[in-house]
Amino acid sequence: MPLNEIAASLYAWDLHDEGVDHALDVLASRAEVNSAYLVGLMHKEKRPLHARFYPHNPVRRYYTPEDSRAYWIPDPSKYGRIAPMTSDRDFLKGTDWLQVLIDGARARGMRTGCEVSHTVIDAALAREQFSDVLQRDVFGNIVGAFEAVEAQRALPCLNNPDVREYLVGLFTDLASNYDIDYVQTCLVMFGAGRDDGGTHAFGPSSWQQLLSVATGGCFCNACGDKARAEGLDWNAIVDEVGHLARLSKRIGLEELHERQLLDEANYSESTLLIENDAFTAWLQFRKRSITELFATVKAALASTGRDVELRYNTYMASPERAGLDFKAAFQHVDSVRESDYSDQLGTPEGVATKRAKLMKCRRALREDQKLIAALGVRPNATPETLRGSVKAAVDSGCDGLSLGHYDGATMERLDAVREGLREWEGQERYWQVLAED
Ligand SMILES: [Zn+2]
């Protein structure tokens, strides 16, 4: 299939610092970009992410955003108990950055969209005002994303009715009030737990990683109520997952002893699953919850009466540990952006990793659903790996590319996208009859 859509992401501060016209003209002329989206609800993450400093921003060397702010003007009628926060920074507040991007993109005939990124509630505010909606581990601790517990991050529980209402509000707000073609999201799902390392000589084995899911989310009241309503024995789940979480974290002398036996045994992922019925039931309960969330969001977009595509943006190597089963959840999406950036390893092995992830997504999608391959157009990638990534996209039945991210891109990397498209004949214009001399 032709790689018809070449998308690129922009942040509100990119638009402020470089100007929407300049950024879009660079992307279109160098990398054939014909689709631009705003990271419209952005989490707390230093930009640029991988390089220490921006390669081409004329105003600032780097930027540290506020936590989980919306960069459009939210419509209050779409929200209930929880509504999005907007920026307090002087240079950003008061401007509808999504409209700025849409105006620039439409003037160039581009597709356009908005991303709801990893987290949707400021963690400090959530801990203060909405602690009841936050994910809890089996010990009752608030579950965060990405960082250590001490960083005080916080994830809302996707089974909480107030959180569901908020998410539906975000998607319907964007689809109802803006001329966009797609809403993309890489919302963090259930906390996937983490293996603290212990004494693994070669990193945790697969059963140890699966065991660590027992230390993730969620055990909030909303999850307990929902599980009981589905006929599950929640007390048995709490008991069994609690035991597994103590094994994972080596809490208590009996559990430490048992863990040491397991570490020296020929134990496996399948043994763990077959042995622990309640743990397996809990994993399936999380999967049903996430699949239902996808269906709810898809229905919310449809309810606006506008034809707005739901695009899921992957973010994890093992999404099933967060409750996301591609085959089930992707029934409810229109397209998937596989956000692998392994091209930034600068090696053929990195490109092979990307190809494998694309194959996994393509296998889970129907013929009418689009697969968009992300490319890391940043300094750690090389022009060679980027051209190889275009080949990986062609090999795996993709429908487009999506560049991450303009703020950290170099011109040479952007040029490599255009060159890779020509080298691997990624678009219909390369499939024509030769003109006679
Ligand atoms: Zn919960």
CSV table of C-alpha atoms and ligand atoms in Angstrom, one decimal:
chain,number,residue,atom,x,y,z
A,1,MET,CA,0.0,0.0,0.0
A,2,PRO,CA,1.2,3.5,-0.6
A,3,LEU,CA,2.5,5.6,2.3
A,4,ASN,CA,-0.1,8.3,1.6
A,5,GLU,CA,0.0,10.1,5.0
A,6,ILE,CA,3.2,11.7,6.2
A,7,ALA,CA,2.3,13.2,9.6
A,8,ALA,CA,4.4,15.3,12.0
A,9,SER,CA,3.8,16.5,15.5
A,10,LEU,CA,4.2,20.0,16.9
A,11,TYR,CA,4.0,21.5,20.3
A,12,ALA,CA,2.4,24.8,21.3
A,13,TRP,CA,5.8,26.3,22.2
A,14,ASP,CA,7.2,25.2,18.8
A,15,LEU,CA,4.4,27.2,17.2
A,16,HIS,CA,5.2,30.2,19.4
A,17,ASP,CA,9.0,30.1,18.9
A,18,GLU,CA,9.3,29.2,15.3
A,19,GLY,CA,5.9,30.2,13.8
A,20,VAL,CA,3.4,27.8,12.4
A,21,ASP,CA,4.2,28.8,8.8
A,22,HIS,CA,7.9,28.2,9.1
A,23,ALA,CA,7.6,24.9,10.8
A,24,LEU,CA,5.0,23.5,8.3
A,25,ASP,CA,7.0,24.7,5.3
A,26,VAL,CA,10.1,23.1,6.5
A,27,LEU,CA,8.3,19.8,7.2
A,28,ALA,CA,6.4,19.8,3.8
A,29,SER,CA,9.4,20.8,1.7
A,30,ARG,CA,12.0,18.5,3.3
A,31,ALA,CA,10.0,15.4,4.4
A,32,GLU,CA,6.8,15.5,2.3
A,33,VAL,CA,4.7,16.1,5.4
A,34,ASN,CA,1.0,16.4,4.5
A,35,SER,CA,-0.6,16.0,7.9
A,36,ALA,CA,0.2,17.9,11.1
A,37,TYR,CA,-1.1,17.5,14.6
A,38,LEU,CA,-0.7,19.4,17.8
A,39,VAL,CA,0.3,17.5,21.0
A,40,GLY,CA,-2.7,19.1,22.5
A,41,LEU,CA,-2.7,17.6,26.0
A,42,MET,CA,0.9,17.2,26.9
A,43,HIS,CA,2.5,15.6,30.0
A,44,LYS,CA,5.4,16.7,32.1
A,45,GLU,CA,8.4,15.9,29.9
A,46,LYS,CA,11.5,17.9,29.2
A,47,ARG,CA,11.8,18.9,25.5
A,48,PRO,CA,13.6,18.0,23.5
A,49,LEU,CA,13.5,14.5,25.0
A,50,HIS,CA,16.6,12.8,23.8
A,51,ALA,CA,19.0,15.6,22.9
A,52,ARG,CA,20.0,18.0,25.7
A,53,PHE,CA,19.1,21.1,23.6
A,54,TYR,CA,17.0,22.0,20.6
A,55,PRO,CA,18.8,21.9,17.2
A,56,HIS,CA,16.9,24.7,15.5
A,57,ASN,CA,14.8,26.7,18.0
A,58,PRO,CA,15.8,30.4,17.7
A,59,VAL,CA,14.2,31.4,21.1
A,60,ARG,CA,15.2,28.9,23.8
A,61,ARG,CA,17.6,26.0,24.3
A,62,TYR,CA,15.2,23.6,25.9
A,63,TYR,CA,11.7,23.7,27.6
A,64,THR,CA,10.2,22.1,30.7
A,65,PRO,CA,6.4,22.0,30.3
A,66,GLU,CA,3.8,22.1,33.0
A,67,ASP,CA,2.1,18.8,33.8
A,68,SER,CA,-0.8,17.6,31.7
A,69,ARG,CA,-2.0,21.0,30.2
A,70,ALA,CA,-4.4,21.5,27.3
A,71,TYR,CA,-3.2,23.8,24.6
A,72,TRP,CA,-6.6,24.4,23.1
A,73,ILE,CA,-9.4,26.4,24.7
A,74,PRO,CA,-11.6,23.8,26.4
A,75,ASP,CA,-15.3,24.0,26.1
A,76,PRO,CA,-16.6,23.9,29.7
A,77,SER,CA,-20.0,22.4,28.7
A,78,LYS,CA,-18.2,19.1,27.8
A,79,TYR,CA,-16.8,18.5,31.3
A,80,GLY,CA,-18.1,17.4,34.7
A,81,ARG,CA,-16.2,17.0,37.9
A,82,ILE,CA,-12.8,17.0,36.1
A,83,ALA,CA,-11.9,19.5,33.4
A,84,PRO,CA,-8.6,20.1,31.6
A,85,MET,CA,-6.1,22.6,33.0
A,86,THR,CA,-4.6,25.2,30.6
A,87,SER,CA,-1.1,26.8,30.7
A,88,ASP,CA,-0.2,29.5,33.2
A,89,ARG,CA,3.0,30.4,31.2
A,90,ASP,CA,2.7,34.0,30.0
A,91,PHE,CA,3.8,33.2,26.4
A,92,LEU,CA,1.3,30.4,26.0
A,93,LYS,CA,-1.8,31.2,27.9
A,94,GLY,CA,-4.9,32.6,26.2
A,95,THR,CA,-4.0,31.4,22.7
A,96,ASP,CA,-5.8,28.6,21.1
A,97,TRP,CA,-2.7,26.7,19.7
A,98,LEU,CA,-4.8,24.0,18.1
A,99,GLN,CA,-6.6,26.6,16.0
A,100,VAL,CA,-3.3,28.2,15.1
A,101,LEU,CA,-2.1,24.8,13.9
A,102,ILE,CA,-5.3,24.0,12.1
A,103,ASP,CA,-5.3,27.4,10.2
A,104,GLY,CA,-1.7,26.8,9.1
A,105,ALA,CA,-2.3,23.2,8.1
A,106,ARG,CA,-5.5,23.8,6.2
A,107,ALA,CA,-4.0,26.7,4.3
A,108,ARG,CA,-1.5,24.1,2.9
A,109,GLY,CA,-4.2,21.5,2.2
A,110,MET,CA,-2.9,19.3,5.0
A,111,ARG,CA,-4.7,16.8,7.2
A,112,THR,CA,-4.7,17.8,10.8
A,113,GLY,CA,-5.2,16.3,14.2
A,114,CYS,CA,-4.7,16.6,17.9
A,115,GLU,CA,-3.0,14.3,20.4
A,116,VAL,CA,-4.1,13.5,23.9
A,117,SER,CA,-0.8,12.3,25.3
A,118,HIS,CA,0.3,10.1,28.2
A,119,THR,CA,-1.3,11.7,31.2
A,120,VAL,CA,-4.4,13.9,31.4
A,121,ILE,CA,-4.5,15.3,35.0
A,122,ASP,CA,-1.8,17.3,36.7
A,123,ALA,CA,-0.4,14.9,39.3
A,124,ALA,CA,-0.1,17.5,42.1
A,125,LEU,CA,-3.7,18.7,41.5
A,126,ALA,CA,-4.9,15.1,41.3
A,127,ARG,CA,-3.3,14.1,44.6
A,128,GLU,CA,-4.8,17.2,46.2
A,129,GLN,CA,-8.4,17.2,44.8
A,130,PHE,CA,-9.0,13.9,43.1
A,131,SER,CA,-7.1,11.3,45.1
A,132,ASP,CA,-10.2,9.1,45.0
A,133,VAL,CA,-10.0,8.7,41.2
A,134,LEU,CA,-6.3,7.6,41.2
A,135,GLN,CA,-5.0,4.2,40.5
A,136,ARG,CA,-3.9,2.2,43.5
A,137,ASP,CA,-1.6,-0.8,43.8
A,138,VAL,CA,-2.6,-3.8,45.8
A,139,PHE,CA,-1.1,-2.2,48.9
A,140,GLY,CA,-3.2,1.0,48.5
A,141,ASN,CA,-0.4,3.3,47.2
A,142,ILE,CA,-1.1,5.7,44.4
A,143,VAL,CA,0.3,4.4,41.1
A,144,GLY,CA,2.4,6.8,38.9
A,145,ALA,CA,3.8,6.7,35.4
A,146,PHE,CA,7.4,6.4,34.3
A,147,GLU,CA,9.2,7.6,37.4
A,148,ALA,CA,9.9,6.5,40.9
A,149,VAL,CA,7.2,6.6,43.6
A,150,GLU,CA,9.1,9.6,45.1
A,151,ALA,CA,8.5,11.6,42.0
A,152,GLN,CA,4.8,11.8,43.1
A,153,ARG,CA,3.4,11.2,39.7
A,154,ALA,CA,-0.2,9.9,39.6
A,155,LEU,CA,-2.4,8.0,37.1
A,156,PRO,CA,-6.2,8.3,37.0
A,157,CYS,CA,-8.0,5.0,37.0
A,158,LEU,CA,-9.7,4.3,33.7
A,159,ASN,CA,-12.5,2.4,35.4
A,160,ASN,CA,-13.5,5.4,37.6
A,161,PRO,CA,-16.8,6.9,36.3
A,162,ASP,CA,-15.5,10.5,36.7
A,163,VAL,CA,-12.4,9.7,34.7
A,164,ARG,CA,-14.4,8.1,32.0
A,165,GLU,CA,-16.6,11.2,31.9
A,166,TYR,CA,-13.5,13.4,31.6
A,167,LEU,CA,-12.0,11.3,28.8
A,168,VAL,CA,-15.3,11.3,26.8
A,169,GLY,CA,-15.4,15.1,27.4
A,170,LEU,CA,-11.9,15.5,25.9
A,171,PHE,CA,-12.6,13.6,22.8
A,172,THR,CA,-16.0,15.1,22.1
A,173,ASP,CA,-14.7,18.6,22.9
A,174,LEU,CA,-12.0,18.2,20.2
A,175,ALA,CA,-14.2,16.5,17.6
A,176,SER,CA,-17.1,18.9,18.1
A,177,ASN,CA,-15.3,22.2,18.2
A,178,TYR,CA,-12.3,21.8,15.9
A,179,ASP,CA,-11.8,21.1,12.2
A,180,ILE,CA,-9.6,18.0,12.7
A,181,ASP,CA,-9.3,14.7,10.9
A,182,TYR,CA,-8.1,12.6,13.8
A,183,VAL,CA,-7.6,12.5,17.5
A,184,GLN,CA,-4.5,10.5,18.5
A,185,THR,CA,-3.9,9.2,21.9
A,186,CYS,CA,-1.1,7.4,23.8
A,187,LEU,CA,-2.9,7.6,27.1
A,188,VAL,CA,-1.2,5.5,29.8
A,189,MET,CA,-3.4,2.5,30.7
A,190,PHE,CA,-3.1,0.5,33.9
A,191,GLY,CA,0.2,0.9,35.8
A,192,ALA,CA,2.2,-2.1,34.5
A,193,GLY,CA,4.4,-2.5,37.6
A,194,ARG,CA,8.1,-2.7,37.5
A,195,ASP,CA,10.7,-5.3,38.4
A,196,ASP,CA,13.2,-3.6,40.7
A,197,GLY,CA,16.1,-5.6,39.3
A,198,GLY,CA,17.1,-7.7,42.3
A,199,THR,CA,20.2,-9.8,41.5
A,200,HIS,CA,19.4,-10.7,37.8
A,201,ALA,CA,22.6,-11.2,36.0
A,202,PHE,CA,21.0,-10.7,32.6
A,203,GLY,CA,18.0,-8.5,33.4
A,204,PRO,CA,14.7,-9.9,34.5
A,205,SER,CA,13.4,-13.0,32.7
A,206,SER,CA,9.9,-13.0,31.2
A,207,TRP,CA,8.2,-14.6,34.2
A,208,GLN,CA,9.8,-12.1,36.5
A,209,GLN,CA,8.5,-9.3,34.4
A,210,LEU,CA,5.0,-10.8,34.3
A,211,LEU,CA,5.2,-11.3,38.1
A,212,SER,CA,6.0,-7.5,38.5
A,213,VAL,CA,2.6,-6.7,36.9
A,214,ALA,CA,1.2,-7.7,40.3
A,215,THR,CA,2.8,-4.5,41.7
A,216,GLY,CA,0.9,-2.3,39.2
A,217,GLY,CA,-2.7,-1.0,39.0
A,218,CYS,CA,-5.4,-1.1,39.8
A,219,PHE,CA,-7.1,-1.9,43.1
A,220,CYS,CA,-9.1,1.3,43.6
A,221,ASN,CA,-12.7,1.1,44.8
A,222,ALA,CA,-14.1,1.6,41.3
A,223,CYS,CA,-12.1,-1.4,40.1
A,224,GLY,CA,-13.3,-3.5,43.0
A,225,ASP,CA,-17.0,-2.5,42.4
A,226,LYS,CA,-16.7,-3.2,38.6
A,227,ALA,CA,-15.0,-6.6,39.1
A,228,ARG,CA,-17.7,-7.7,41.7
A,229,ALA,CA,-20.4,-6.6,39.3
A,230,GLU,CA,-18.8,-8.8,36.7
A,231,GLY,CA,-19.1,-11.7,39.1
A,232,LEU,CA,-15.4,-11.9,40.0
A,233,ASP,CA,-14.2,-12.9,43.5
A,234,TRP,CA,-12.4,-9.6,44.3
A,235,ASN,CA,-11.2,-10.8,47.7
A,236,ALA,CA,-9.5,-13.8,46.1
A,237,ILE,CA,-7.9,-11.5,43.5
A,238,VAL,CA,-6.6,-9.1,46.2
A,239,ASP,CA,-5.2,-12.0,48.2
A,240,GLU,CA,-3.4,-13.7,45.3
A,241,VAL,CA,-2.1,-10.6,43.6
A,242,GLY,CA,-1.0,-9.3,47.0
A,243,HIS,CA,1.1,-12.4,47.5
A,244,LEU,CA,2.6,-12.1,44.0
A,245,ALA,CA,3.3,-8.4,44.6
A,246,ARG,CA,5.2,-9.3,47.8
A,247,LEU,CA,7.1,-12.0,45.9
A,248,SER,CA,8.0,-9.5,43.2
A,249,LYS,CA,9.1,-6.9,45.7
A,250,ARG,CA,10.6,-9.4,48.2
A,251,ILE,CA,8.5,-8.2,51.1
A,252,GLY,CA,8.5,-10.5,54.1
A,253,LEU,CA,10.9,-13.4,55.0
A,254,GLU,CA,8.5,-16.1,53.8
A,255,GLU,CA,8.1,-14.3,50.4
A,256,LEU,CA,11.8,-13.6,50.1
A,257,HIS,CA,12.5,-17.3,50.7
A,258,GLU,CA,9.9,-18.4,48.1
A,259,ARG,CA,11.2,-15.9,45.6
A,260,GLN,CA,14.7,-17.2,46.1
A,261,LEU,CA,13.5,-20.8,45.3
A,262,LEU,CA,11.7,-19.5,42.2
A,263,ASP,CA,14.7,-17.6,41.0
A,264,GLU,CA,16.7,-20.8,41.2
A,265,ALA,CA,14.0,-23.0,39.7
A,266,ASN,CA,13.1,-23.7,36.1
A,267,TYR,CA,9.9,-21.6,36.4
A,268,SER,CA,8.2,-19.9,33.5
A,269,GLU,CA,5.6,-17.4,32.4
A,270,SER,CA,3.1,-20.2,31.6
A,271,THR,CA,3.6,-21.8,35.0
A,272,LEU,CA,2.9,-18.5,36.7
A,273,LEU,CA,-0.4,-18.0,34.7
A,274,ILE,CA,-1.6,-21.6,35.0
A,275,GLU,CA,-0.9,-21.7,38.8
A,276,ASN,CA,-2.6,-18.4,39.7
A,277,ASP,CA,-6.2,-18.4,38.6
A,278,ALA,CA,-7.2,-15.2,40.4
A,279,PHE,CA,-4.1,-13.3,38.9
A,280,THR,CA,-5.1,-14.5,35.4
A,281,ALA,CA,-8.7,-13.5,36.0
A,282,TRP,CA,-7.4,-10.0,37.1
A,283,LEU,CA,-5.3,-9.7,33.9
A,284,GLN,CA,-8.3,-10.5,31.8
A,285,PHE,CA,-10.5,-8.1,33.8
A,286,ARG,CA,-8.0,-5.3,33.0
A,287,LYS,CA,-8.0,-6.3,29.4
A,288,ARG,CA,-11.9,-6.1,29.3
A,289,SER,CA,-11.7,-2.7,31.0
A,290,ILE,CA,-9.3,-1.3,28.4
A,291,THR,CA,-11.1,-2.7,25.4
A,292,GLU,CA,-14.4,-1.2,26.8
A,293,LEU,CA,-12.6,2.2,27.2
A,294,PHE,CA,-11.6,2.1,23.5
A,295,ALA,CA,-15.2,1.3,22.5
A,296,THR,CA,-16.5,4.1,24.7
A,297,VAL,CA,-14.1,6.7,23.2
A,298,LYS,CA,-14.9,5.5,19.7
A,299,ALA,CA,-18.7,5.9,20.4
A,300,ALA,CA,-18.0,9.3,21.9
A,301,LEU,CA,-16.3,10.5,18.7
A,302,ALA,CA,-19.1,9.0,16.6
A,303,SER,CA,-21.8,10.8,18.8
A,304,THR,CA,-20.5,14.2,17.6
A,305,GLY,CA,-21.7,13.4,14.1
A,306,ARG,CA,-18.3,14.4,12.6
A,307,ASP,CA,-16.1,12.0,10.8
A,308,VAL,CA,-13.0,12.1,13.1
A,309,GLU,CA,-10.6,9.2,13.1
A,310,LEU,CA,-9.5,7.6,16.4
A,311,ARG,CA,-5.8,6.9,16.1
A,312,TYR,CA,-4.1,5.0,18.9
A,313,ASN,CA,-0.4,5.8,19.5
A,314,THR,CA,1.5,2.8,21.0
A,315,TYR,CA,3.9,3.6,23.8
A,316,MET,CA,5.0,0.3,25.4
A,317,ALA,CA,7.1,-2.7,24.4
A,318,SER,CA,4.7,-5.0,26.3
A,319,PRO,CA,1.3,-3.3,26.2
A,320,GLU,CA,-0.5,-6.4,27.5
A,321,ARG,CA,1.1,-5.7,30.9
A,322,ALA,CA,-0.9,-2.4,31.0
A,323,GLY,CA,-4.1,-4.2,30.0
A,324,LEU,CA,-4.0,-3.4,26.3
A,325,ASP,CA,-4.6,-6.4,24.0
A,326,PHE,CA,-4.1,-5.2,20.5
A,327,LYS,CA,-6.4,-7.7,18.9
A,328,ALA,CA,-9.3,-6.8,21.1
A,329,ALA,CA,-8.9,-3.1,21.6
A,330,PHE,CA,-8.0,-2.3,18.0
A,331,GLN,CA,-11.5,-3.4,16.9
A,332,HIS,CA,-12.5,0.1,18.0
A,333,VAL,CA,-9.8,2.3,16.3
A,334,ASP,CA,-9.5,3.7,12.8
A,335,SER,CA,-5.7,3.8,12.7
A,336,VAL,CA,-2.7,3.0,14.8
A,337,ARG,CA,0.6,4.9,15.0
A,338,GLU,CA,3.3,2.5,16.0
A,339,SER,CA,5.5,4.9,18.0
A,340,ASP,CA,8.7,2.9,17.9
A,341,TYR,CA,11.8,5.1,17.7
A,342,SER,CA,14.4,2.2,17.5
A,343,ASP,CA,15.8,3.9,14.4
A,344,GLN,CA,17.5,6.2,16.9
A,345,LEU,CA,19.8,3.3,18.0
A,346,GLY,CA,21.5,4.0,14.7
A,347,THR,CA,21.8,0.3,13.8
A,348,PRO,CA,20.2,-2.2,11.5
A,349,GLU,CA,19.1,-4.1,14.7
A,350,GLY,CA,17.1,-1.1,15.7
A,351,VAL,CA,15.4,-1.0,12.3
A,352,ALA,CA,14.6,-4.7,12.7
A,353,THR,CA,13.0,-4.0,16.1
A,354,LYS,CA,10.8,-1.4,14.4
A,355,ARG,CA,9.8,-3.8,11.6
A,356,ALA,CA,8.8,-6.4,14.2
A,357,LYS,CA,6.6,-4.0,16.1
A,358,LEU,CA,4.9,-2.9,12.9
A,359,MET,CA,4.2,-6.5,12.0
A,360,LYS,CA,2.7,-7.1,15.4
A,361,CYS,CA,0.3,-4.1,14.9
A,362,ARG,CA,-0.5,-5.0,11.2
A,363,ARG,CA,-1.5,-8.5,12.3
A,364,ALA,CA,-3.9,-7.1,14.8
A,365,LEU,CA,-5.6,-4.7,12.3
A,366,ARG,CA,-8.2,-5.3,9.7
A,367,GLU,CA,-7.7,-4.4,6.1
A,368,ASP,CA,-9.7,-1.2,6.4
A,369,GLN,CA,-7.6,0.0,9.3
A,370,LYS,CA,-4.5,2.2,8.7
A,371,LEU,CA,-1.1,1.6,10.2
A,372,ILE,CA,1.2,4.6,10.5
A,373,ALA,CA,4.9,4.0,11.3
A,374,ALA,CA,6.6,6.5,13.5
A,375,LEU,CA,10.1,7.6,12.5
A,376,GLY,CA,12.6,9.2,15.0
A,377,VAL,CA,13.9,12.0,13.0
A,378,ARG,CA,16.3,13.1,15.7
A,379,PRO,CA,20.2,13.1,15.9
A,380,ASN,CA,20.6,9.6,17.2
A,381,ALA,CA,19.0,8.2,14.1
A,382,THR,CA,21.1,8.2,11.0
A,383,PRO,CA,20.0,8.9,7.4
A,384,GLU,CA,20.7,5.2,6.8
A,385,THR,CA,18.5,3.9,9.6
A,386,LEU,CA,15.7,6.3,8.6
A,387,ARG,CA,15.7,5.1,5.0
A,388,GLY,CA,15.7,1.6,6.4
A,389,SER,CA,12.7,2.5,8.5
A,390,VAL,CA,10.8,3.6,5.4
A,391,LYS,CA,11.6,0.2,4.0
A,392,ALA,CA,10.3,-1.5,7.2
A,393,ALA,CA,7.1,0.5,6.8
A,394,VAL,CA,6.8,-0.6,3.2
A,395,ASP,CA,7.5,-4.2,4.2
A,396,SER,CA,4.9,-4.3,6.9
A,397,GLY,CA,1.9,-3.0,5.0
A,398,CYS,CA,1.9,0.5,6.4
A,399,ASP,CA,-0.3,3.4,5.1
A,400,GLY,CA,1.8,6.3,6.3
A,401,LEU,CA,4.6,7.7,8.4
A,402,SER,CA,4.6,9.9,11.4
A,403,LEU,CA,7.7,11.9,12.3
A,404,GLY,CA,8.6,12.3,16.0
A,405,HIS,CA,9.2,15.1,16.7
A,406,TYR,CA,9.8,18.3,14.8
A,407,ASP,CA,11.4,20.1,17.8
A,408,GLY,CA,14.3,17.7,17.9
A,409,ALA,CA,14.6,17.0,14.2
A,410,THR,CA,17.6,17.9,12.1
A,411,MET,CA,17.3,18.9,8.5
A,412,GLU,CA,19.5,16.0,7.4
A,413,ARG,CA,17.1,13.5,9.1
A,414,LEU,CA,14.0,15.2,7.5
A,415,ASP,CA,15.7,15.0,4.1
A,416,ALA,CA,16.3,11.2,4.7
A,417,VAL,CA,12.5,10.7,4.9
A,418,ARG,CA,12.0,12.1,1.5
A,419,GLU,CA,14.9,10.2,0.1
A,420,GLY,CA,13.8,6.9,1.7
A,421,LEU,CA,10.3,7.3,0.2
A,422,ARG,CA,11.9,7.6,-3.3
A,423,GLU,CA,14.5,4.8,-2.6
A,424,TRP,CA,11.8,2.3,-1.5
A,425,GLU,CA,9.1,3.5,-3.8
A,426,GLY,CA,6.7,4.3,-1.0
A,427,GLN,CA,4.2,6.3,-2.9
A,428,GLU,CA,2.1,5.9,-6.1
A,429,ARG,CA,4.0,8.5,-8.0
A,430,TYR,CA,7.0,6.1,-8.1
A,431,TRP,CA,4.8,3.3,-9.7
A,432,GLN,CA,4.2,4.9,-13.1
A,433,VAL,CA,4.9,3.9,-16.7
A,434,LEU,CA,8.2,5.4,-17.9
A,435,ALA,CA,7.8,8.2,-20.4
A,436,GLU,CA,9.1,7.3,-23.9
A,437,ASP,CA,12.1,9.3,-25.2
B,1,ZN,ZN,-9.0,1.3,39.5
